[in-house]
Amino acid sequence: MTTVRKIIHVDMDAFYASVEQRDFPEYRGKPLTVGGSRQRGVVATASYEARKFGVYSAMPSVTAYRKCPHIIFVKPRFDVYRSVSKQIREIFLRYTDLVEPLSLDEAYLDVTENKKQISFATEIAREIKRKIRSELSLTASTGVSYNKFLAKIASDYNKPDGFFLIHPNHAEKFIEKLPIEKFFGIGKVTASKMKERGIFTGADLKQQELSDLINWFGKVGSYYYKIAHGEDDREVQPDRERKSISTENTFDHDLTRRSEILTELHKIGSELYQRMEKYSMFGRTLTMKVKFSDFHQITRSKSIHHCIRNKETLLSLMEDVFLDLDFSGKGIRLLGLGISNLDKPQTECIQLTLDF
Ligand code: DCP
Ligand code: MG
């Protein structure tokens, strides 16, 4: 018999913004965004006070300013977020070594077996929330279930300062009611494709044949099939280290004009840069992926000596790669951009020098 796993997903509330409000009391209780300025850039995160005005992550900061003229724009302090992230991880490690960070502010924990012999995962989840509050003066939301997919959905359910359990006995009902865009891994584009096919909820998704889902969505179709049935056997991988970070987009119609291609590349590049900031990961190599209408695919890369740490550098390197490409008039169905040769976070560099 296989034992049912106990998985916790922890996600910090308005992470960067909460750290700023913690460290600068004058920001507390106020609408605030981190990232971007009044004139330019995008919002990395918004405090919950700012969200009341309709300000959210990835929104251009000029829009945020229009929605909330007294909003405070704060510059990100990545080193601080990184060190808080490390402190959170240290709390997790008191319970289990099976900790898989997804970004600076969220992680999966497998507590089926745990260092404190606590049999209820819910108890551990509540304890972790308490410790994050008392030791770091921050709040987190936790989700508990028997797989990663459900634990992640659960942590989002009662945000902020939330706690939610999806018990194995209730999972089926829960998934059936879930709107399709709430499924982790189903983005806006996929969600609208699903809706075109009459799939609006988990219950609708569950009725689809595996072969249809694979036909429509490719390989991930089988993942959708499984999660609709409450199955997700992905393990919590403690030492998974990201080697690259990328974004891509498949178009409704094939692109042929160079100006159109460049416009799309700029959008993808901006999104990629947002993700680099989100995960605080910067690298030296940019790779462009192009899939043509006949499904033929090419990739082209360019590296620079230092780390790409601002959007302008990223976009100008992207244009260099673009100029070297020969599209030979073929239509393009997909464009992607990725960053690799990642810079090690500063803390690791310090540790290395101490070794000597
Ligand atoms: N982030 C970013 N750009 C984005 C999204 C997020 O730079 N487009 C950064 C800032 C966030 C952190 O990553 O603080 C964590 O992302 P989350 O999506 O978990 O957002 P928050 O923690 O800010 O808010 P929530 O309370 O909804 O989790
Ligand atoms: Mg968060």
mmCIF file of C-alpha atoms and ligand atoms in Angstrom:
data_model
loop_
_atom_site.group_PDB
_atom_site.id
_atom_site.type_symbol
_atom_site.label_atom_id
_atom_site.label_comp_id
_atom_site.label_asym_id
_atom_site.label_seq_id
_atom_site.Cartn_x
_atom_site.Cartn_y
_atom_site.Cartn_z
ATOM 1 C CA MET A 1 0.000 0.000 0.000
ATOM 2 C CA THR A 2 1.274 3.457 -0.804
ATOM 3 C CA THR A 3 0.928 6.011 1.950
ATOM 4 C CA VAL A 4 -0.888 9.219 1.236
ATOM 5 C CA ARG A 5 1.607 12.065 1.211
ATOM 6 C CA LYS A 6 1.266 15.217 3.294
ATOM 7 C CA ILE A 7 2.315 18.275 1.350
ATOM 8 C CA ILE A 8 2.390 21.886 2.509
ATOM 9 C CA HIS A 9 2.724 24.866 0.203
ATOM 10 C CA VAL A 10 3.826 28.094 1.863
ATOM 11 C CA ASP A 11 3.519 31.455 0.094
ATOM 12 C CA MET A 12 4.434 34.747 1.714
ATOM 13 C CA ASP A 13 1.846 37.515 1.559
ATOM 14 C CA ALA A 14 2.682 40.495 -0.677
ATOM 15 C CA PHE A 15 6.263 39.467 -0.101
ATOM 16 C CA TYR A 16 8.462 42.380 -1.186
ATOM 17 C CA ALA A 17 5.868 44.921 -0.037
ATOM 18 C CA SER A 18 5.483 43.325 3.395
ATOM 19 C CA VAL A 19 9.235 43.291 3.941
ATOM 20 C CA GLU A 20 9.318 47.024 3.140
ATOM 21 C CA GLN A 21 6.414 47.719 5.504
ATOM 22 C CA ARG A 22 8.110 45.716 8.207
ATOM 23 C CA ASP A 23 11.418 47.551 7.861
ATOM 24 C CA PHE A 24 9.944 51.035 7.374
ATOM 25 C CA PRO A 25 7.104 51.654 9.847
ATOM 26 C CA GLU A 26 6.080 54.801 7.939
ATOM 27 C CA TYR A 27 4.887 52.540 5.087
ATOM 28 C CA ARG A 28 2.593 50.443 7.265
ATOM 29 C CA GLY A 29 -1.098 50.503 6.459
ATOM 30 C CA LYS A 30 -0.393 52.422 3.254
ATOM 31 C CA PRO A 31 -0.822 51.591 -0.424
ATOM 32 C CA LEU A 32 2.641 50.802 -1.687
ATOM 33 C CA THR A 33 4.259 49.110 -4.664
ATOM 34 C CA VAL A 34 7.709 47.690 -5.074
ATOM 35 C CA GLY A 35 9.339 47.991 -8.492
ATOM 36 C CA GLY A 36 8.771 50.732 -11.006
ATOM 37 C CA SER A 37 8.602 54.444 -10.393
ATOM 38 C CA ARG A 38 5.847 56.977 -10.867
ATOM 39 C CA GLN A 39 6.998 57.485 -14.466
ATOM 40 C CA ARG A 40 8.046 54.077 -15.689
ATOM 41 C CA GLY A 41 8.451 50.361 -15.101
ATOM 42 C CA VAL A 42 6.033 47.758 -13.803
ATOM 43 C CA VAL A 43 4.781 46.849 -10.376
ATOM 44 C CA ALA A 44 6.581 43.790 -8.953
ATOM 45 C CA THR A 45 4.192 43.571 -6.060
ATOM 46 C CA ALA A 46 1.580 45.697 -4.357
ATOM 47 C CA SER A 47 0.735 45.886 -0.664
ATOM 48 C CA TYR A 48 -2.760 44.694 0.212
ATOM 49 C CA GLU A 49 -3.746 48.319 0.828
ATOM 50 C CA ALA A 50 -2.760 49.084 -2.789
ATOM 51 C CA ARG A 51 -4.657 46.055 -4.101
ATOM 52 C CA LYS A 52 -7.865 47.650 -2.802
ATOM 53 C CA PHE A 53 -7.314 50.305 -5.457
ATOM 54 C CA GLY A 54 -6.962 47.645 -8.128
ATOM 55 C CA VAL A 55 -3.169 47.728 -8.260
ATOM 56 C CA TYR A 56 -1.511 44.378 -9.011
ATOM 57 C CA SER A 57 1.771 42.690 -9.981
ATOM 58 C CA ALA A 58 2.913 43.257 -13.548
ATOM 59 C CA MET A 59 0.778 46.386 -13.967
ATOM 60 C CA PRO A 60 2.601 49.365 -15.526
ATOM 61 C CA SER A 61 3.415 51.687 -12.670
ATOM 62 C CA VAL A 62 1.863 54.675 -14.481
ATOM 63 C CA THR A 63 -1.452 52.798 -14.353
ATOM 64 C CA ALA A 64 -0.920 52.132 -10.660
ATOM 65 C CA TYR A 65 -0.343 55.830 -10.118
ATOM 66 C CA ARG A 66 -3.522 56.703 -12.005
ATOM 67 C CA LYS A 67 -5.556 54.260 -9.917
ATOM 68 C CA CYS A 68 -4.070 55.465 -6.665
ATOM 69 C CA PRO A 69 -2.355 58.870 -6.817
ATOM 70 C CA HIS A 70 -1.071 58.702 -3.241
ATOM 71 C CA ILE A 71 0.587 55.310 -3.778
ATOM 72 C CA ILE A 72 4.185 55.001 -2.589
ATOM 73 C CA PHE A 73 6.776 53.638 -5.031
ATOM 74 C CA VAL A 74 9.590 51.755 -3.333
ATOM 75 C CA LYS A 75 12.788 50.504 -4.966
ATOM 76 C CA PRO A 76 13.327 46.754 -4.550
ATOM 77 C CA ARG A 77 16.036 45.543 -2.172
ATOM 78 C CA PHE A 78 16.728 42.099 -3.593
ATOM 79 C CA ASP A 79 19.509 41.300 -1.149
ATOM 80 C CA VAL A 80 17.129 41.765 1.756
ATOM 81 C CA TYR A 81 14.413 39.616 0.120
ATOM 82 C CA ARG A 82 17.001 36.936 -0.513
ATOM 83 C CA SER A 83 18.133 36.879 3.065
ATOM 84 C CA VAL A 84 14.547 36.787 4.378
ATOM 85 C CA SER A 85 13.951 33.929 1.971
ATOM 86 C CA LYS A 86 16.846 32.092 3.550
ATOM 87 C CA GLN A 87 15.435 32.665 7.033
ATOM 88 C CA ILE A 88 12.076 31.262 5.967
ATOM 89 C CA ARG A 89 13.821 28.229 4.542
ATOM 90 C CA GLU A 90 15.603 27.689 7.846
ATOM 91 C CA ILE A 91 12.226 27.513 9.577
ATOM 92 C CA PHE A 92 11.010 24.913 7.036
ATOM 93 C CA LEU A 93 14.128 22.822 7.526
ATOM 94 C CA ARG A 94 13.309 22.360 11.215
ATOM 95 C CA TYR A 95 10.448 20.141 10.082
ATOM 96 C CA THR A 96 11.735 18.405 6.983
ATOM 97 C CA ASP A 97 14.630 18.346 4.543
ATOM 98 C CA LEU A 98 12.182 17.838 1.707
ATOM 99 C CA VAL A 99 11.806 21.528 0.908
ATOM 100 C CA GLU A 100 11.487 22.690 -2.685
ATOM 101 C CA PRO A 101 11.631 26.463 -3.141
ATOM 102 C CA LEU A 102 9.724 27.757 -6.172
ATOM 103 C CA SER A 103 10.813 31.344 -5.833
ATOM 104 C CA LEU A 104 12.064 33.576 -3.044
ATOM 105 C CA ASP A 105 8.686 33.559 -1.337
ATOM 106 C CA GLU A 106 7.169 30.137 -1.841
ATOM 107 C CA ALA A 107 8.062 26.506 -1.295
ATOM 108 C CA TYR A 108 6.653 23.023 -1.138
ATOM 109 C CA LEU A 109 7.332 20.853 1.893
ATOM 110 C CA ASP A 110 6.759 17.128 2.150
ATOM 111 C CA VAL A 111 6.028 16.468 5.824
ATOM 112 C CA THR A 112 4.759 12.888 5.511
ATOM 113 C CA GLU A 113 7.754 11.968 7.639
ATOM 114 C CA ASN A 114 8.999 14.912 9.651
ATOM 115 C CA LYS A 115 11.730 15.699 12.104
ATOM 116 C CA LYS A 116 9.292 16.426 14.941
ATOM 117 C CA GLN A 117 7.106 13.351 14.556
ATOM 118 C CA ILE A 118 4.039 15.543 14.221
ATOM 119 C CA SER A 119 1.323 13.472 12.639
ATOM 120 C CA PHE A 120 -0.902 16.303 11.444
ATOM 121 C CA ALA A 121 0.365 18.350 8.525
ATOM 122 C CA THR A 122 -2.149 21.033 9.492
ATOM 123 C CA GLU A 123 -0.417 21.410 12.834
ATOM 124 C CA ILE A 124 2.941 21.898 11.128
ATOM 125 C CA ALA A 125 1.442 24.406 8.701
ATOM 126 C CA ARG A 126 0.010 26.458 11.556
ATOM 127 C CA GLU A 127 3.263 26.264 13.492
ATOM 128 C CA ILE A 128 5.218 27.492 10.478
ATOM 129 C CA LYS A 129 2.862 30.450 10.114
ATOM 130 C CA ARG A 130 3.311 31.276 13.799
ATOM 131 C CA LYS A 131 7.102 31.073 13.588
ATOM 132 C CA ILE A 132 7.258 33.259 10.488
ATOM 133 C CA ARG A 133 5.168 35.800 12.338
ATOM 134 C CA SER A 134 7.020 35.737 15.635
ATOM 135 C CA GLU A 135 10.560 35.394 14.308
ATOM 136 C CA LEU A 136 10.369 37.426 11.103
ATOM 137 C CA SER A 137 7.349 39.694 11.703
ATOM 138 C CA LEU A 138 5.831 38.656 8.392
ATOM 139 C CA THR A 139 2.747 36.705 7.381
ATOM 140 C CA ALA A 140 2.464 33.680 5.145
ATOM 141 C CA SER A 141 -0.390 31.671 3.722
ATOM 142 C CA THR A 142 -0.238 27.906 3.839
ATOM 143 C CA GLY A 143 -2.063 25.174 1.992
ATOM 144 C CA VAL A 144 -2.170 21.537 2.981
ATOM 145 C CA SER A 145 -3.118 18.567 0.863
ATOM 146 C CA TYR A 146 -1.869 15.242 -0.478
ATOM 147 C CA ASN A 147 -0.146 16.564 -3.591
ATOM 148 C CA LYS A 148 1.632 19.654 -4.881
ATOM 149 C CA PHE A 149 -1.131 20.816 -7.162
ATOM 150 C CA LEU A 150 -3.770 20.912 -4.435
ATOM 151 C CA ALA A 151 -1.430 22.286 -1.764
ATOM 152 C CA LYS A 152 -0.617 25.230 -4.001
ATOM 153 C CA ILE A 153 -4.241 25.958 -4.740
ATOM 154 C CA ALA A 154 -5.011 25.702 -1.031
ATOM 155 C CA SER A 155 -2.398 28.274 -0.023
ATOM 156 C CA ASP A 156 -3.999 30.772 -2.386
ATOM 157 C CA TYR A 157 -7.499 30.116 -1.139
ATOM 158 C CA ASN A 158 -7.592 32.266 1.983
ATOM 159 C CA LYS A 159 -4.836 34.767 1.298
ATOM 160 C CA PRO A 160 -3.521 36.820 3.113
ATOM 161 C CA ASP A 161 -2.535 35.175 6.408
ATOM 162 C CA GLY A 162 -4.493 32.197 5.178
ATOM 163 C CA PHE A 163 -4.615 28.556 5.983
ATOM 164 C CA PHE A 164 -6.561 25.973 4.033
ATOM 165 C CA LEU A 165 -6.734 22.206 3.997
ATOM 166 C CA ILE A 166 -7.928 20.159 1.058
ATOM 167 C CA HIS A 167 -8.578 16.790 2.642
ATOM 168 C CA PRO A 168 -8.262 13.754 0.357
ATOM 169 C CA ASN A 169 -11.943 12.997 0.985
ATOM 170 C CA HIS A 170 -12.991 16.408 -0.227
ATOM 171 C CA ALA A 171 -10.549 16.875 -3.083
ATOM 172 C CA GLU A 172 -12.856 15.567 -5.786
ATOM 173 C CA LYS A 173 -15.668 18.011 -4.959
ATOM 174 C CA PHE A 174 -13.171 20.830 -4.586
ATOM 175 C CA ILE A 175 -11.588 20.265 -7.997
ATOM 176 C CA GLU A 176 -14.950 19.939 -9.713
ATOM 177 C CA LYS A 177 -15.996 23.391 -8.562
ATOM 178 C CA LEU A 178 -12.689 25.045 -9.389
ATOM 179 C CA PRO A 179 -12.769 27.557 -12.276
ATOM 180 C CA ILE A 180 -10.348 26.512 -14.982
ATOM 181 C CA GLU A 181 -8.105 29.587 -14.648
ATOM 182 C CA LYS A 182 -7.413 28.699 -11.025
ATOM 183 C CA PHE A 183 -5.616 25.520 -12.061
ATOM 184 C CA PHE A 184 -1.902 25.982 -11.611
ATOM 185 C CA GLY A 185 -0.191 25.699 -14.972
ATOM 186 C CA ILE A 186 -3.243 26.874 -16.915
ATOM 187 C CA GLY A 187 -2.478 30.401 -18.035
ATOM 188 C CA LYS A 188 -4.748 32.921 -19.701
ATOM 189 C CA VAL A 189 -4.185 31.594 -23.210
ATOM 190 C CA THR A 190 -4.838 27.954 -22.333
ATOM 191 C CA ALA A 191 -7.835 28.939 -20.228
ATOM 192 C CA SER A 192 -9.448 30.746 -23.134
ATOM 193 C CA LYS A 193 -8.741 27.805 -25.460
ATOM 194 C CA MET A 194 -10.424 25.546 -22.938
ATOM 195 C CA LYS A 195 -13.423 27.848 -22.691
ATOM 196 C CA GLU A 196 -13.796 27.759 -26.469
ATOM 197 C CA ARG A 197 -14.223 24.029 -26.040
ATOM 198 C CA GLY A 198 -16.775 24.437 -23.299
ATOM 199 C CA ILE A 199 -14.407 23.669 -20.437
ATOM 200 C CA PHE A 200 -15.045 26.147 -17.624
ATOM 201 C CA THR A 201 -14.571 24.170 -14.428
ATOM 202 C CA GLY A 202 -12.724 21.183 -13.042
ATOM 203 C CA ALA A 203 -15.865 19.125 -13.581
ATOM 204 C CA ASP A 204 -15.824 19.997 -17.303
ATOM 205 C CA LEU A 205 -12.141 19.173 -17.551
ATOM 206 C CA LYS A 206 -12.642 15.837 -15.861
ATOM 207 C CA GLN A 207 -15.120 14.782 -18.537
ATOM 208 C CA GLN A 208 -12.570 15.128 -21.334
ATOM 209 C CA GLU A 209 -10.815 12.139 -22.842
ATOM 210 C CA LEU A 210 -7.065 11.920 -22.293
ATOM 211 C CA SER A 211 -6.498 11.557 -26.047
ATOM 212 C CA ASP A 212 -8.459 14.751 -26.770
ATOM 213 C CA LEU A 213 -6.530 16.743 -24.199
ATOM 214 C CA ILE A 214 -3.239 15.539 -25.676
ATOM 215 C CA ASN A 215 -4.438 16.387 -29.180
ATOM 216 C CA TRP A 216 -5.427 19.885 -28.184
ATOM 217 C CA PHE A 217 -2.679 20.835 -25.794
ATOM 218 C CA GLY A 218 0.229 18.478 -26.516
ATOM 219 C CA LYS A 219 2.155 16.763 -23.775
ATOM 220 C CA VAL A 220 0.790 18.888 -20.935
ATOM 221 C CA GLY A 221 -2.634 17.515 -21.845
ATOM 222 C CA SER A 222 -1.841 14.444 -19.782
ATOM 223 C CA TYR A 223 -0.954 16.653 -16.809
ATOM 224 C CA TYR A 224 -4.325 18.424 -17.128
ATOM 225 C CA TYR A 225 -6.036 15.057 -17.296
ATOM 226 C CA LYS A 226 -4.339 13.878 -14.142
ATOM 227 C CA ILE A 227 -4.928 16.971 -12.053
ATOM 228 C CA ALA A 228 -8.596 17.006 -13.055
ATOM 229 C CA HIS A 229 -8.743 13.557 -11.466
ATOM 230 C CA GLY A 230 -6.934 14.798 -8.358
ATOM 231 C CA GLU A 231 -3.723 13.009 -9.287
ATOM 232 C CA ASP A 232 -0.344 14.658 -9.187
ATOM 233 C CA ASP A 233 2.568 12.414 -8.351
ATOM 234 C CA ARG A 234 5.305 15.022 -8.794
ATOM 235 C CA GLU A 235 7.661 14.717 -5.865
ATOM 236 C CA VAL A 236 8.930 17.517 -3.695
ATOM 237 C CA GLN A 237 12.458 17.953 -5.039
ATOM 238 C CA PRO A 238 14.713 19.465 -2.407
ATOM 239 C CA ASP A 239 17.778 20.355 -4.432
ATOM 240 C CA ARG A 240 16.274 21.351 -7.685
ATOM 241 C CA GLU A 241 18.391 24.169 -8.924
ATOM 242 C CA ARG A 242 17.130 26.358 -11.707
ATOM 243 C CA LYS A 243 19.499 26.481 -14.659
ATOM 244 C CA SER A 244 17.500 28.846 -16.811
ATOM 245 C CA ILE A 245 14.424 30.974 -16.901
ATOM 246 C CA SER A 246 12.276 31.478 -19.971
ATOM 247 C CA THR A 247 9.012 32.655 -21.472
ATOM 248 C CA GLU A 248 7.395 31.885 -24.775
ATOM 249 C CA ASN A 249 4.254 32.643 -26.672
ATOM 250 C CA THR A 250 2.319 30.744 -29.333
ATOM 251 C CA PHE A 251 0.345 32.984 -31.659
ATOM 252 C CA ASP A 252 -3.203 32.690 -32.909
ATOM 253 C CA HIS A 253 -2.019 33.452 -36.426
ATOM 254 C CA ASP A 254 1.436 32.997 -37.932
ATOM 255 C CA LEU A 255 3.609 36.105 -37.869
ATOM 256 C CA THR A 256 5.295 37.129 -41.100
ATOM 257 C CA ARG A 257 6.130 40.834 -40.880
ATOM 258 C CA ARG A 258 9.426 41.669 -39.217
ATOM 259 C CA SER A 259 7.872 44.629 -37.420
ATOM 260 C CA GLU A 260 5.205 42.364 -35.968
ATOM 261 C CA ILE A 261 7.794 39.809 -34.874
ATOM 262 C CA LEU A 262 9.833 42.497 -33.182
ATOM 263 C CA THR A 263 6.792 43.868 -31.353
ATOM 264 C CA GLU A 264 5.978 40.410 -30.014
ATOM 265 C CA LEU A 265 9.608 39.866 -29.032
ATOM 266 C CA HIS A 266 9.511 43.070 -27.024
ATOM 267 C CA LYS A 267 6.456 41.851 -25.149
ATOM 268 C CA ILE A 268 8.052 38.475 -24.434
ATOM 269 C CA GLY A 269 11.295 40.181 -23.428
ATOM 270 C CA SER A 270 9.475 42.411 -20.953
ATOM 271 C CA GLU A 271 7.686 39.455 -19.453
ATOM 272 C CA LEU A 272 10.941 37.543 -19.202
ATOM 273 C CA TYR A 273 12.530 40.467 -17.404
ATOM 274 C CA GLN A 274 9.659 40.556 -14.932
ATOM 275 C CA ARG A 275 10.206 36.902 -14.180
ATOM 276 C CA MET A 276 13.946 37.436 -13.763
ATOM 277 C CA GLU A 277 13.122 40.070 -11.157
ATOM 278 C CA LYS A 278 10.495 37.903 -9.549
ATOM 279 C CA TYR A 279 12.896 35.014 -9.077
ATOM 280 C CA SER A 280 15.795 37.366 -8.622
ATOM 281 C CA MET A 281 17.771 35.466 -11.244
ATOM 282 C CA PHE A 282 20.003 37.153 -13.731
ATOM 283 C CA GLY A 283 22.264 35.566 -16.316
ATOM 284 C CA ARG A 284 24.718 36.189 -19.129
ATOM 285 C CA THR A 285 23.198 34.283 -22.046
ATOM 286 C CA LEU A 286 20.044 35.082 -23.965
ATOM 287 C CA THR A 287 18.489 32.393 -26.131
ATOM 288 C CA MET A 288 15.778 32.951 -28.682
ATOM 289 C CA LYS A 289 13.562 30.122 -29.814
ATOM 290 C CA VAL A 290 11.626 30.328 -33.050
ATOM 291 C CA LYS A 291 9.121 27.750 -34.222
ATOM 292 C CA PHE A 292 7.963 28.129 -37.807
ATOM 293 C CA SER A 293 4.555 27.346 -39.258
ATOM 294 C CA ASP A 294 5.930 24.001 -40.494
ATOM 295 C CA PHE A 295 6.962 23.241 -36.860
ATOM 296 C CA HIS A 296 10.641 23.473 -37.747
ATOM 297 C CA GLN A 297 12.370 24.988 -34.725
ATOM 298 C CA ILE A 298 15.607 26.896 -34.286
ATOM 299 C CA THR A 299 17.367 28.494 -31.329
ATOM 300 C CA ARG A 300 19.996 31.227 -31.371
ATOM 301 C CA SER A 301 21.979 32.509 -28.405
ATOM 302 C CA LYS A 302 24.208 35.414 -27.529
ATOM 303 C CA SER A 303 26.211 35.968 -24.368
ATOM 304 C CA ILE A 304 27.727 39.017 -22.799
ATOM 305 C CA HIS A 305 30.539 39.258 -20.244
ATOM 306 C CA HIS A 306 28.501 40.542 -17.360
ATOM 307 C CA CYS A 307 25.110 39.647 -16.026
ATOM 308 C CA ILE A 308 22.036 41.091 -17.743
ATOM 309 C CA ARG A 309 20.630 43.136 -14.912
ATOM 310 C CA ASN A 310 18.387 45.630 -16.614
ATOM 311 C CA LYS A 311 15.637 45.489 -19.136
ATOM 312 C CA GLU A 312 17.355 47.758 -21.666
ATOM 313 C CA THR A 313 20.370 45.432 -21.888
ATOM 314 C CA LEU A 314 18.090 42.446 -22.262
ATOM 315 C CA LEU A 315 16.053 44.036 -25.039
ATOM 316 C CA SER A 316 19.047 45.310 -26.963
ATOM 317 C CA LEU A 317 20.707 41.881 -26.835
ATOM 318 C CA MET A 318 17.428 40.443 -28.028
ATOM 319 C CA GLU A 319 17.403 42.818 -30.982
ATOM 320 C CA ASP A 320 20.969 41.742 -31.841
ATOM 321 C CA VAL A 321 19.884 38.112 -31.992
ATOM 322 C CA PHE A 322 16.826 39.081 -34.003
ATOM 323 C CA LEU A 323 18.867 41.008 -36.593
ATOM 324 C CA ASP A 324 21.074 37.975 -37.219
ATOM 325 C CA LEU A 325 18.139 35.708 -37.878
ATOM 326 C CA ASP A 326 17.068 34.683 -41.333
ATOM 327 C CA PHE A 327 13.352 34.023 -41.337
ATOM 328 C CA SER A 328 13.268 33.289 -45.089
ATOM 329 C CA GLY A 329 9.691 34.465 -45.282
ATOM 330 C CA LYS A 330 8.280 31.524 -43.337
ATOM 331 C CA GLY A 331 5.452 32.211 -40.901
ATOM 332 C CA ILE A 332 6.246 32.031 -37.216
ATOM 333 C CA ARG A 333 3.943 30.261 -34.786
ATOM 334 C CA LEU A 334 5.973 30.521 -31.603
ATOM 335 C CA LEU A 335 8.597 32.811 -30.157
ATOM 336 C CA GLY A 336 10.451 32.280 -26.921
ATOM 337 C CA LEU A 337 13.233 33.921 -24.943
ATOM 338 C CA GLY A 338 15.330 32.450 -22.170
ATOM 339 C CA ILE A 339 18.166 33.427 -19.873
ATOM 340 C CA SER A 340 20.868 30.986 -18.812
ATOM 341 C CA ASN A 341 24.393 31.041 -17.372
ATOM 342 C CA LEU A 342 22.723 32.295 -14.247
ATOM 343 C CA ASP A 343 24.504 34.368 -11.711
ATOM 344 C CA LYS A 344 24.865 32.702 -8.351
ATOM 345 C CA PRO A 345 23.101 34.594 -5.589
ATOM 346 C CA GLN A 346 25.507 36.757 -3.636
ATOM 347 C CA THR A 347 25.281 34.759 -0.430
ATOM 348 C CA GLU A 348 26.780 31.749 -2.162
ATOM 349 C CA CYS A 349 29.699 33.790 -3.469
ATOM 350 C CA ILE A 350 30.453 34.928 0.064
ATOM 351 C CA GLN A 351 30.402 31.378 1.349
ATOM 352 C CA LEU A 352 32.827 30.325 -1.362
ATOM 353 C CA THR A 353 35.381 32.947 -0.408
ATOM 354 C CA LEU A 354 35.117 31.966 3.259
ATOM 355 C CA ASP A 355 36.098 28.418 2.361
ATOM 356 C CA PHE A 356 39.648 29.511 1.656
HETATM 357 N N1 DCP B 1 7.080 39.357 -8.228
HETATM 358 C C1 DCP B 1 7.603 40.093 -9.288
HETATM 359 N N2 DCP B 1 6.918 40.190 -10.477
HETATM 360 C C2 DCP B 1 5.722 39.573 -10.620
HETATM 361 C C3 DCP B 1 5.185 38.802 -9.567
HETATM 362 C C4 DCP B 1 5.900 38.727 -8.387
HETATM 363 O O1 DCP B 1 8.685 40.654 -9.159
HETATM 364 N N3 DCP B 1 5.059 39.677 -11.780
HETATM 365 C C5 DCP B 1 7.840 39.264 -6.959
HETATM 366 C C6 DCP B 1 7.327 40.231 -5.963
HETATM 367 C C7 DCP B 1 6.519 39.419 -5.018
HETATM 368 C C8 DCP B 1 7.200 38.061 -5.048
HETATM 369 O O2 DCP B 1 7.744 37.973 -6.378
HETATM 370 O O3 DCP B 1 6.485 39.978 -3.739
HETATM 371 C C9 DCP B 1 6.262 36.906 -4.782
HETATM 372 O O4 DCP B 1 5.283 36.788 -5.774
HETATM 373 P P1 DCP B 1 3.786 36.358 -5.454
HETATM 374 O O5 DCP B 1 3.143 36.089 -6.772
HETATM 375 O O6 DCP B 1 3.727 35.330 -4.386
HETATM 376 O O7 DCP B 1 3.141 37.730 -4.933
HETATM 377 P P2 DCP B 1 3.151 38.354 -3.492
HETATM 378 O O8 DCP B 1 3.864 37.520 -2.491
HETATM 379 O O9 DCP B 1 3.665 39.745 -3.642
HETATM 380 O O10 DCP B 1 1.620 38.460 -3.155
HETATM 381 P P3 DCP B 1 0.609 37.331 -2.629
HETATM 382 O O11 DCP B 1 0.195 37.789 -1.280
HETATM 383 O O12 DCP B 1 -0.524 37.351 -3.600
HETATM 384 O O13 DCP B 1 1.378 36.036 -2.612
HETATM 385 MG MG MG B 2 3.475 35.503 -2.282
#
